[in-house]
Short mmCIF file of N, CA, C and O in Angstrom, two decimals:
data_model
loop_
_atom_site.label_atom_id
_atom_site.label_comp_id
_atom_site.label_asym_id
_atom_site.label_seq_id
_atom_site.Cartn_x
_atom_site.Cartn_y
_atom_site.Cartn_z
N UNK A 1 149.16 -186.77 -277.77
CA UNK A 1 150.09 -187.80 -278.25
C UNK A 1 149.39 -188.66 -279.28
O UNK A 1 148.26 -189.07 -279.07
N UNK A 2 150.05 -188.91 -280.36
CA UNK A 2 149.46 -189.69 -281.44
C UNK A 2 150.00 -191.10 -281.45
O UNK A 2 150.99 -191.39 -282.12
N UNK A 3 149.35 -191.96 -280.69
CA UNK A 3 149.71 -193.37 -280.67
C UNK A 3 148.51 -194.16 -281.16
O UNK A 3 147.38 -193.66 -281.18
N UNK A 4 148.74 -195.41 -281.52
CA UNK A 4 147.64 -196.24 -281.99
C UNK A 4 146.73 -196.67 -280.83
O UNK A 4 145.52 -196.62 -280.92
N UNK A 5 147.34 -197.14 -279.72
CA UNK A 5 146.54 -197.68 -278.63
C UNK A 5 146.56 -196.81 -277.37
O UNK A 5 145.77 -197.02 -276.48
N UNK A 6 147.46 -195.87 -277.28
CA UNK A 6 147.66 -195.13 -276.04
C UNK A 6 147.20 -193.69 -276.17
O UNK A 6 147.42 -193.06 -277.19
N UNK A 7 146.59 -193.20 -275.11
CA UNK A 7 146.19 -191.80 -275.05
C UNK A 7 147.12 -191.06 -274.11
O UNK A 7 147.92 -191.64 -273.42
N UNK A 8 146.98 -189.74 -274.08
CA UNK A 8 147.83 -188.93 -273.22
C UNK A 8 147.24 -188.73 -271.84
O UNK A 8 146.03 -188.66 -271.67
N UNK A 9 148.11 -188.65 -270.85
CA UNK A 9 147.72 -188.33 -269.49
C UNK A 9 148.00 -186.85 -269.32
O UNK A 9 149.14 -186.41 -269.46
N UNK A 10 146.98 -186.04 -269.07
CA UNK A 10 147.15 -184.60 -269.12
C UNK A 10 147.05 -183.90 -267.76
O UNK A 10 147.85 -183.06 -267.42
N UNK A 11 146.04 -184.23 -266.97
CA UNK A 11 145.74 -183.48 -265.76
C UNK A 11 146.73 -183.76 -264.64
O UNK A 11 147.16 -184.90 -264.45
N UNK A 12 147.03 -182.73 -263.88
CA UNK A 12 147.91 -182.86 -262.73
C UNK A 12 147.33 -183.85 -261.72
O UNK A 12 148.04 -184.65 -261.11
N UNK A 13 146.01 -183.83 -261.56
CA UNK A 13 145.36 -184.74 -260.61
C UNK A 13 145.54 -186.20 -261.02
O UNK A 13 145.70 -187.08 -260.16
N UNK A 14 145.56 -186.46 -262.33
CA UNK A 14 145.79 -187.83 -262.81
C UNK A 14 147.22 -188.27 -262.51
O UNK A 14 147.46 -189.40 -262.08
N UNK A 15 148.18 -187.37 -262.74
CA UNK A 15 149.58 -187.68 -262.42
C UNK A 15 149.72 -187.98 -260.93
O UNK A 15 150.36 -188.96 -260.54
N UNK A 16 149.12 -187.13 -260.09
CA UNK A 16 149.23 -187.32 -258.64
C UNK A 16 148.64 -188.64 -258.19
O UNK A 16 149.16 -189.30 -257.30
N UNK A 17 147.51 -189.04 -258.80
CA UNK A 17 146.88 -190.31 -258.45
C UNK A 17 147.81 -191.48 -258.78
O UNK A 17 147.94 -192.42 -258.00
N UNK A 18 148.47 -191.40 -259.94
CA UNK A 18 149.39 -192.47 -260.33
C UNK A 18 150.58 -192.52 -259.37
O UNK A 18 151.00 -193.59 -258.95
N UNK A 19 151.11 -191.34 -258.99
CA UNK A 19 152.23 -191.31 -258.06
C UNK A 19 151.84 -191.89 -256.70
O UNK A 19 152.61 -192.63 -256.08
N UNK A 20 150.64 -191.55 -256.23
CA UNK A 20 150.23 -191.95 -254.89
C UNK A 20 149.86 -193.42 -254.80
O UNK A 20 150.22 -194.10 -253.83
N UNK A 21 149.14 -193.92 -255.80
CA UNK A 21 148.60 -195.28 -255.72
C UNK A 21 149.30 -196.29 -256.63
O UNK A 21 149.06 -197.48 -256.52
N UNK A 22 150.13 -195.80 -257.54
CA UNK A 22 150.75 -196.69 -258.52
C UNK A 22 151.98 -197.41 -257.98
O UNK A 22 152.51 -197.08 -256.92
N UNK A 23 152.43 -198.36 -258.75
CA UNK A 23 153.65 -199.12 -258.43
C UNK A 23 154.79 -198.54 -259.26
O UNK A 23 154.60 -198.21 -260.42
N UNK A 24 155.97 -198.43 -258.66
CA UNK A 24 157.08 -197.80 -259.38
C UNK A 24 158.16 -198.80 -259.73
O UNK A 24 158.39 -199.78 -259.01
N UNK A 25 158.82 -198.52 -260.83
CA UNK A 25 159.96 -199.30 -261.31
C UNK A 25 161.00 -198.29 -261.77
O UNK A 25 160.64 -197.23 -262.28
N UNK A 26 162.29 -198.61 -261.60
CA UNK A 26 163.30 -197.59 -261.91
C UNK A 26 164.53 -198.17 -262.58
O UNK A 26 164.87 -199.34 -262.40
N UNK A 27 165.18 -197.33 -263.38
CA UNK A 27 166.49 -197.61 -263.94
C UNK A 27 167.36 -196.38 -263.67
O UNK A 27 166.92 -195.44 -263.02
N UNK A 28 168.55 -196.40 -264.20
CA UNK A 28 169.46 -195.28 -264.03
C UNK A 28 168.90 -193.99 -264.63
O UNK A 28 169.13 -192.90 -264.10
N UNK A 29 168.17 -194.11 -265.73
CA UNK A 29 167.71 -192.93 -266.47
C UNK A 29 166.24 -192.57 -266.25
O UNK A 29 165.86 -191.42 -266.41
N UNK A 30 165.41 -193.56 -265.94
CA UNK A 30 163.97 -193.33 -265.86
C UNK A 30 163.35 -193.99 -264.64
O UNK A 30 163.85 -195.00 -264.15
N UNK A 31 162.23 -193.42 -264.20
CA UNK A 31 161.37 -194.06 -263.21
C UNK A 31 160.01 -194.19 -263.90
O UNK A 31 159.57 -193.28 -264.61
N UNK A 32 159.35 -195.33 -263.71
CA UNK A 32 158.04 -195.54 -264.31
C UNK A 32 157.04 -195.90 -263.22
O UNK A 32 157.30 -196.77 -262.40
N UNK A 33 155.91 -195.19 -263.20
CA UNK A 33 154.81 -195.51 -262.31
C UNK A 33 153.69 -196.11 -263.14
O UNK A 33 153.39 -195.61 -264.23
N UNK A 34 153.06 -197.15 -262.60
CA UNK A 34 151.97 -197.83 -263.31
C UNK A 34 150.79 -197.97 -262.37
O UNK A 34 150.96 -198.37 -261.21
N UNK A 35 149.61 -197.64 -262.85
CA UNK A 35 148.39 -197.78 -262.06
C UNK A 35 147.29 -198.35 -262.94
O UNK A 35 147.07 -197.88 -264.06
N UNK A 36 146.60 -199.36 -262.42
CA UNK A 36 145.45 -199.93 -263.13
C UNK A 36 144.32 -198.91 -263.08
O UNK A 36 143.88 -198.53 -262.00
N UNK A 37 143.85 -198.43 -264.24
CA UNK A 37 142.84 -197.36 -264.24
C UNK A 37 141.41 -197.88 -264.42
O UNK A 37 140.48 -197.10 -264.55
N UNK A 38 141.22 -199.18 -264.46
CA UNK A 38 139.90 -199.81 -264.54
C UNK A 38 139.06 -199.29 -265.71
O UNK A 38 137.87 -199.08 -265.60
N UNK A 39 139.73 -199.06 -266.85
CA UNK A 39 139.02 -198.70 -268.08
C UNK A 39 139.68 -199.45 -269.23
O UNK A 39 140.60 -200.24 -269.02
N UNK A 40 139.23 -199.19 -270.44
CA UNK A 40 139.81 -199.86 -271.60
C UNK A 40 140.96 -199.09 -272.20
O UNK A 40 141.61 -199.57 -273.13
N UNK A 41 141.22 -197.88 -271.71
CA UNK A 41 142.25 -197.03 -272.28
C UNK A 41 143.56 -197.14 -271.50
O UNK A 41 143.56 -197.22 -270.28
N UNK A 42 144.66 -197.11 -272.23
CA UNK A 42 145.97 -196.96 -271.62
C UNK A 42 146.40 -195.53 -271.86
O UNK A 42 146.29 -195.02 -272.97
N UNK A 43 146.86 -194.88 -270.79
CA UNK A 43 147.25 -193.47 -270.89
C UNK A 43 148.72 -193.34 -270.49
O UNK A 43 149.17 -193.96 -269.54
N UNK A 44 149.43 -192.49 -271.24
CA UNK A 44 150.85 -192.28 -271.00
C UNK A 44 151.11 -190.83 -270.62
O UNK A 44 150.61 -189.92 -271.26
N UNK A 45 151.91 -190.64 -269.56
CA UNK A 45 152.35 -189.32 -269.16
C UNK A 45 153.86 -189.31 -269.06
O UNK A 45 154.46 -190.32 -268.69
N UNK A 46 154.48 -188.19 -269.41
CA UNK A 46 155.93 -188.06 -269.34
C UNK A 46 156.25 -186.81 -268.55
O UNK A 46 155.72 -185.74 -268.84
N UNK A 47 157.11 -186.95 -267.55
CA UNK A 47 157.48 -185.83 -266.71
C UNK A 47 158.99 -185.66 -266.72
O UNK A 47 159.73 -186.61 -266.45
N UNK A 48 159.44 -184.45 -267.05
CA UNK A 48 160.87 -184.14 -267.03
C UNK A 48 161.03 -182.85 -266.23
O UNK A 48 160.58 -181.79 -266.65
N UNK A 49 161.69 -182.94 -265.10
CA UNK A 49 161.82 -181.80 -264.19
C UNK A 49 162.86 -180.80 -264.67
O UNK A 49 163.73 -181.12 -265.48
N UNK A 50 162.80 -179.59 -264.14
CA UNK A 50 163.77 -178.56 -264.49
C UNK A 50 165.17 -178.90 -264.02
O UNK A 50 166.15 -178.36 -264.52
N UNK A 51 165.27 -179.81 -263.06
CA UNK A 51 166.59 -180.25 -262.58
C UNK A 51 167.38 -180.96 -263.68
O UNK A 51 168.60 -181.00 -263.64
N UNK A 52 166.67 -181.54 -264.64
CA UNK A 52 167.31 -182.29 -265.72
C UNK A 52 168.06 -181.37 -266.67
O UNK A 52 169.11 -181.73 -267.19
N UNK A 53 167.54 -180.17 -266.89
CA UNK A 53 168.21 -179.24 -267.79
C UNK A 53 167.26 -178.16 -268.26
O UNK A 53 166.12 -178.08 -267.81
N UNK A 54 167.75 -177.35 -269.17
CA UNK A 54 166.93 -176.27 -269.73
C UNK A 54 165.89 -176.87 -270.68
O UNK A 54 165.89 -178.06 -270.96
N UNK A 55 165.02 -176.02 -271.19
CA UNK A 55 163.86 -176.47 -271.98
C UNK A 55 164.26 -177.32 -273.18
O UNK A 55 163.59 -178.31 -273.48
N UNK A 56 165.33 -176.96 -273.85
CA UNK A 56 165.76 -177.71 -275.04
C UNK A 56 166.11 -179.15 -274.66
O UNK A 56 165.71 -180.11 -275.32
N UNK A 57 166.83 -179.29 -273.56
CA UNK A 57 167.24 -180.63 -273.09
C UNK A 57 166.01 -181.42 -272.64
O UNK A 57 165.87 -182.60 -272.99
N UNK A 58 165.13 -180.78 -271.89
CA UNK A 58 163.93 -181.48 -271.40
C UNK A 58 163.06 -181.95 -272.56
O UNK A 58 162.56 -183.08 -272.55
N UNK A 59 162.89 -181.11 -273.57
CA UNK A 59 162.08 -181.49 -274.72
C UNK A 59 162.72 -182.64 -275.50
O UNK A 59 162.03 -183.53 -275.99
N UNK A 60 164.04 -182.61 -275.63
CA UNK A 60 164.75 -183.69 -276.33
C UNK A 60 164.53 -185.02 -275.60
O UNK A 60 164.23 -186.04 -276.24
N UNK A 61 164.64 -185.01 -274.29
CA UNK A 61 164.43 -186.23 -273.51
C UNK A 61 162.98 -186.70 -273.64
O UNK A 61 162.72 -187.89 -273.83
N UNK A 62 162.04 -185.76 -273.57
CA UNK A 62 160.62 -186.10 -273.71
C UNK A 62 160.35 -186.74 -275.07
O UNK A 62 159.65 -187.75 -275.18
N UNK A 63 160.94 -186.18 -276.13
CA UNK A 63 160.77 -186.76 -277.48
C UNK A 63 161.37 -188.15 -277.56
O UNK A 63 160.79 -189.04 -278.20
N UNK A 64 162.52 -188.36 -276.94
CA UNK A 64 163.16 -189.68 -276.98
C UNK A 64 162.32 -190.72 -276.25
O UNK A 64 162.16 -191.84 -276.73
N UNK A 65 161.78 -190.36 -275.10
CA UNK A 65 160.92 -191.29 -274.35
C UNK A 65 159.68 -191.62 -275.17
O UNK A 65 159.31 -192.78 -275.32
N UNK A 66 159.05 -190.59 -275.71
CA UNK A 66 157.82 -190.79 -276.50
C UNK A 66 158.07 -191.68 -277.71
O UNK A 66 157.30 -192.59 -278.01
N UNK A 67 159.17 -191.43 -278.42
CA UNK A 67 159.47 -192.20 -279.63
C UNK A 67 159.81 -193.64 -279.30
O UNK A 67 159.37 -194.56 -279.97
N UNK A 68 160.59 -193.88 -278.25
CA UNK A 68 160.93 -195.26 -277.90
C UNK A 68 159.69 -196.01 -277.42
O UNK A 68 159.53 -197.19 -277.71
N UNK A 69 158.78 -195.32 -276.75
CA UNK A 69 157.51 -195.94 -276.36
C UNK A 69 156.69 -196.28 -277.60
O UNK A 69 156.17 -197.38 -277.74
N UNK A 70 156.60 -195.33 -278.53
CA UNK A 70 155.80 -195.54 -279.74
C UNK A 70 156.30 -196.72 -280.56
O UNK A 70 155.52 -197.55 -281.03
N UNK A 71 157.62 -196.81 -280.72
CA UNK A 71 158.20 -197.86 -281.56
C UNK A 71 158.19 -199.24 -280.89
O UNK A 71 158.01 -200.25 -281.56
N UNK A 72 158.40 -199.29 -279.59
CA UNK A 72 158.63 -200.57 -278.92
C UNK A 72 157.49 -201.08 -278.06
O UNK A 72 157.42 -202.26 -277.78
N UNK A 73 156.59 -200.20 -277.64
CA UNK A 73 155.60 -200.60 -276.65
C UNK A 73 154.17 -200.42 -277.12
O UNK A 73 153.33 -201.28 -276.91
N UNK A 74 153.88 -199.30 -277.77
CA UNK A 74 152.49 -198.87 -278.02
C UNK A 74 151.57 -199.96 -278.54
O UNK A 74 150.49 -200.16 -278.01
N UNK A 75 151.98 -200.68 -279.57
CA UNK A 75 151.07 -201.66 -280.17
C UNK A 75 150.94 -202.94 -279.34
O UNK A 75 150.00 -203.70 -279.53
N UNK A 76 151.87 -203.17 -278.41
CA UNK A 76 151.86 -204.41 -277.63
C UNK A 76 151.48 -204.21 -276.18
O UNK A 76 151.61 -205.11 -275.37
N UNK A 77 151.02 -203.02 -275.81
CA UNK A 77 150.77 -202.71 -274.40
C UNK A 77 149.40 -203.22 -273.97
O UNK A 77 148.45 -203.22 -274.76
N UNK A 78 149.32 -203.70 -272.73
CA UNK A 78 148.03 -204.12 -272.18
C UNK A 78 147.16 -202.89 -271.98
O UNK A 78 147.66 -201.81 -271.66
N UNK A 79 145.86 -203.05 -272.16
CA UNK A 79 144.98 -201.90 -271.98
C UNK A 79 144.53 -201.79 -270.53
O UNK A 79 144.53 -202.77 -269.78
N UNK A 80 144.17 -200.57 -270.15
CA UNK A 80 143.65 -200.34 -268.81
C UNK A 80 144.66 -199.87 -267.79
O UNK A 80 144.48 -200.08 -266.59
N UNK A 81 145.72 -199.22 -268.22
CA UNK A 81 146.75 -198.74 -267.29
C UNK A 81 147.07 -197.28 -267.54
O UNK A 81 147.02 -196.80 -268.66
N UNK A 82 147.41 -196.59 -266.45
CA UNK A 82 148.01 -195.26 -266.54
C UNK A 82 149.50 -195.44 -266.32
O UNK A 82 149.91 -196.05 -265.33
N UNK A 83 150.31 -194.94 -267.23
CA UNK A 83 151.76 -195.10 -267.16
C UNK A 83 152.39 -193.71 -267.14
O UNK A 83 152.05 -192.87 -267.98
N UNK A 84 153.28 -193.47 -266.19
CA UNK A 84 154.00 -192.20 -266.14
C UNK A 84 155.49 -192.49 -266.13
O UNK A 84 155.98 -193.25 -265.29
N UNK A 85 156.21 -191.89 -267.07
CA UNK A 85 157.67 -191.96 -267.10
C UNK A 85 158.22 -190.65 -266.54
O UNK A 85 157.79 -189.58 -266.95
N UNK A 86 159.16 -190.77 -265.62
CA UNK A 86 159.83 -189.60 -265.06
C UNK A 86 161.31 -189.71 -265.40
O UNK A 86 161.95 -190.72 -265.11
N UNK A 87 161.84 -188.66 -266.01
CA UNK A 87 163.26 -188.65 -266.39
C UNK A 87 164.10 -188.29 -265.17
O UNK A 87 163.80 -187.33 -264.46
N UNK A 88 165.15 -189.06 -264.93
CA UNK A 88 166.10 -188.74 -263.87
C UNK A 88 167.16 -187.79 -264.42
O UNK A 88 167.33 -187.67 -265.64
N UNK A 89 167.90 -187.17 -263.53
CA UNK A 89 168.91 -186.20 -263.93
C UNK A 89 169.94 -186.82 -264.88
O UNK A 89 170.40 -186.19 -265.82
N UNK A 90 170.29 -188.09 -264.64
CA UNK A 90 171.28 -188.77 -265.49
C UNK A 90 170.83 -188.87 -266.94
O UNK A 90 171.66 -189.04 -267.84
N UNK A 91 169.52 -188.76 -267.20
CA UNK A 91 169.02 -188.91 -268.57
C UNK A 91 169.49 -187.79 -269.49
O UNK A 91 169.46 -187.94 -270.71
N UNK A 92 169.95 -186.66 -268.95
CA UNK A 92 170.42 -185.59 -269.83
C UNK A 92 171.73 -185.94 -270.51
O UNK A 92 172.10 -185.33 -271.51
N UNK A 93 172.43 -186.97 -270.02
CA UNK A 93 173.66 -187.44 -270.65
C UNK A 93 173.42 -188.69 -271.51
O UNK A 93 174.33 -189.18 -272.16
N UNK A 94 172.19 -189.20 -271.49
CA UNK A 94 171.89 -190.47 -272.15
C UNK A 94 171.68 -190.31 -273.65
O UNK A 94 171.15 -189.30 -274.12
N UNK A 95 172.10 -191.31 -274.39
CA UNK A 95 171.81 -191.39 -275.81
C UNK A 95 170.42 -191.99 -276.00
O UNK A 95 169.84 -192.55 -275.07
N UNK A 96 169.90 -191.92 -277.23
CA UNK A 96 168.57 -192.49 -277.51
C UNK A 96 168.52 -193.97 -277.17
O UNK A 96 167.57 -194.44 -276.56
N UNK A 97 169.57 -194.72 -277.51
CA UNK A 97 169.55 -196.17 -277.27
C UNK A 97 169.48 -196.49 -275.78
O UNK A 97 168.90 -197.50 -275.38
N UNK A 98 170.07 -195.64 -274.93
CA UNK A 98 169.99 -195.83 -273.48
C UNK A 98 168.56 -195.64 -272.98
O UNK A 98 168.06 -196.42 -272.17
N UNK A 99 167.91 -194.59 -273.48
CA UNK A 99 166.51 -194.33 -273.10
C UNK A 99 165.62 -195.47 -273.60
O UNK A 99 164.77 -195.97 -272.87
N UNK A 100 165.85 -195.91 -274.84
CA UNK A 100 165.06 -196.99 -275.42
C UNK A 100 165.21 -198.27 -274.60
O UNK A 100 164.22 -198.95 -274.31
N UNK A 101 166.44 -198.59 -274.23
CA UNK A 101 166.69 -199.79 -273.43
C UNK A 101 165.98 -199.69 -272.07
O UNK A 101 165.40 -200.67 -271.60
N UNK A 102 166.00 -198.51 -271.46
CA UNK A 102 165.33 -198.31 -270.18
C UNK A 102 163.82 -198.48 -270.30
O UNK A 102 163.19 -199.12 -269.46
N UNK A 103 163.24 -197.90 -271.36
CA UNK A 103 161.79 -198.01 -271.56
C UNK A 103 161.40 -199.48 -271.74
O UNK A 103 160.45 -199.96 -271.10
N UNK A 104 162.13 -200.20 -272.59
CA UNK A 104 161.83 -201.62 -272.81
C UNK A 104 161.94 -202.42 -271.52
O UNK A 104 161.07 -203.24 -271.20
N UNK A 105 163.00 -202.17 -270.76
CA UNK A 105 163.23 -202.90 -269.52
C UNK A 105 162.11 -202.64 -268.52
O UNK A 105 161.59 -203.57 -267.90
N UNK A 106 161.72 -201.38 -268.35
CA UNK A 106 160.69 -201.03 -267.37
C UNK A 106 159.33 -201.63 -267.74
O UNK A 106 158.62 -202.14 -266.87
N UNK A 107 159.00 -201.59 -269.02
CA UNK A 107 157.71 -202.15 -269.46
C UNK A 107 157.70 -203.67 -269.25
O UNK A 107 156.71 -204.24 -268.80
N UNK A 108 158.83 -204.30 -269.53
CA UNK A 108 158.93 -205.75 -269.32
C UNK A 108 158.84 -206.08 -267.83
O UNK A 108 158.14 -207.02 -267.42
N UNK A 109 159.52 -205.31 -267.01
CA UNK A 109 159.54 -205.56 -265.57
C UNK A 109 158.16 -205.36 -264.95
O UNK A 109 157.76 -206.07 -264.04
N UNK A 110 157.41 -204.40 -265.48
CA UNK A 110 156.05 -204.13 -264.97
C UNK A 110 155.02 -205.09 -265.57
O UNK A 110 153.84 -205.02 -265.21
N UNK A 111 155.44 -205.94 -266.48
CA UNK A 111 154.57 -206.92 -267.11
C UNK A 111 153.41 -206.23 -267.83
O UNK A 111 152.25 -206.62 -267.67
N UNK A 112 153.71 -205.24 -268.64
CA UNK A 112 152.67 -204.49 -269.36
C UNK A 112 152.52 -204.92 -270.81
O UNK A 112 151.66 -204.40 -271.51
N UNK A 113 153.37 -205.82 -271.28
CA UNK A 113 153.28 -206.26 -272.67
C UNK A 113 152.29 -207.40 -272.82
O UNK A 113 152.19 -208.26 -271.97
N UNK A 114 151.58 -207.38 -273.93
CA UNK A 114 150.76 -208.53 -274.29
C UNK A 114 151.72 -209.67 -274.64
O UNK A 114 152.86 -209.43 -275.04
N UNK A 115 151.26 -210.88 -274.52
CA UNK A 115 152.14 -212.02 -274.85
C UNK A 115 152.59 -211.91 -276.29
O UNK A 115 151.80 -211.65 -277.19
N UNK A 116 153.88 -212.10 -276.50
CA UNK A 116 154.44 -211.94 -277.83
C UNK A 116 154.58 -213.26 -278.54
O UNK A 116 154.81 -214.27 -278.00
#
């Protein structure tokens, strides 16, 4: 992932650690898990299950989540967190603005933004 401040979360073990020990926040379209990783890096992971749709649909949702994060969160995010977004089944009917609104809301609710 090419973000200014955020790196990618790649390993399955990292995802599992965030699910097990992290705090979750949810909307109609997305669930977000956040875990303090005790480092200077913020890492982002995106998970879209096969229940959401076929590969084309899953990739479209993944791109929408990534882009809304890049535009609205990346430069203002606090460092030192692992963040995982999980797409819910309802997200396959969502427009970009719905996903964007969910991402903004979840980041605000988790208090991950630097003071603006």
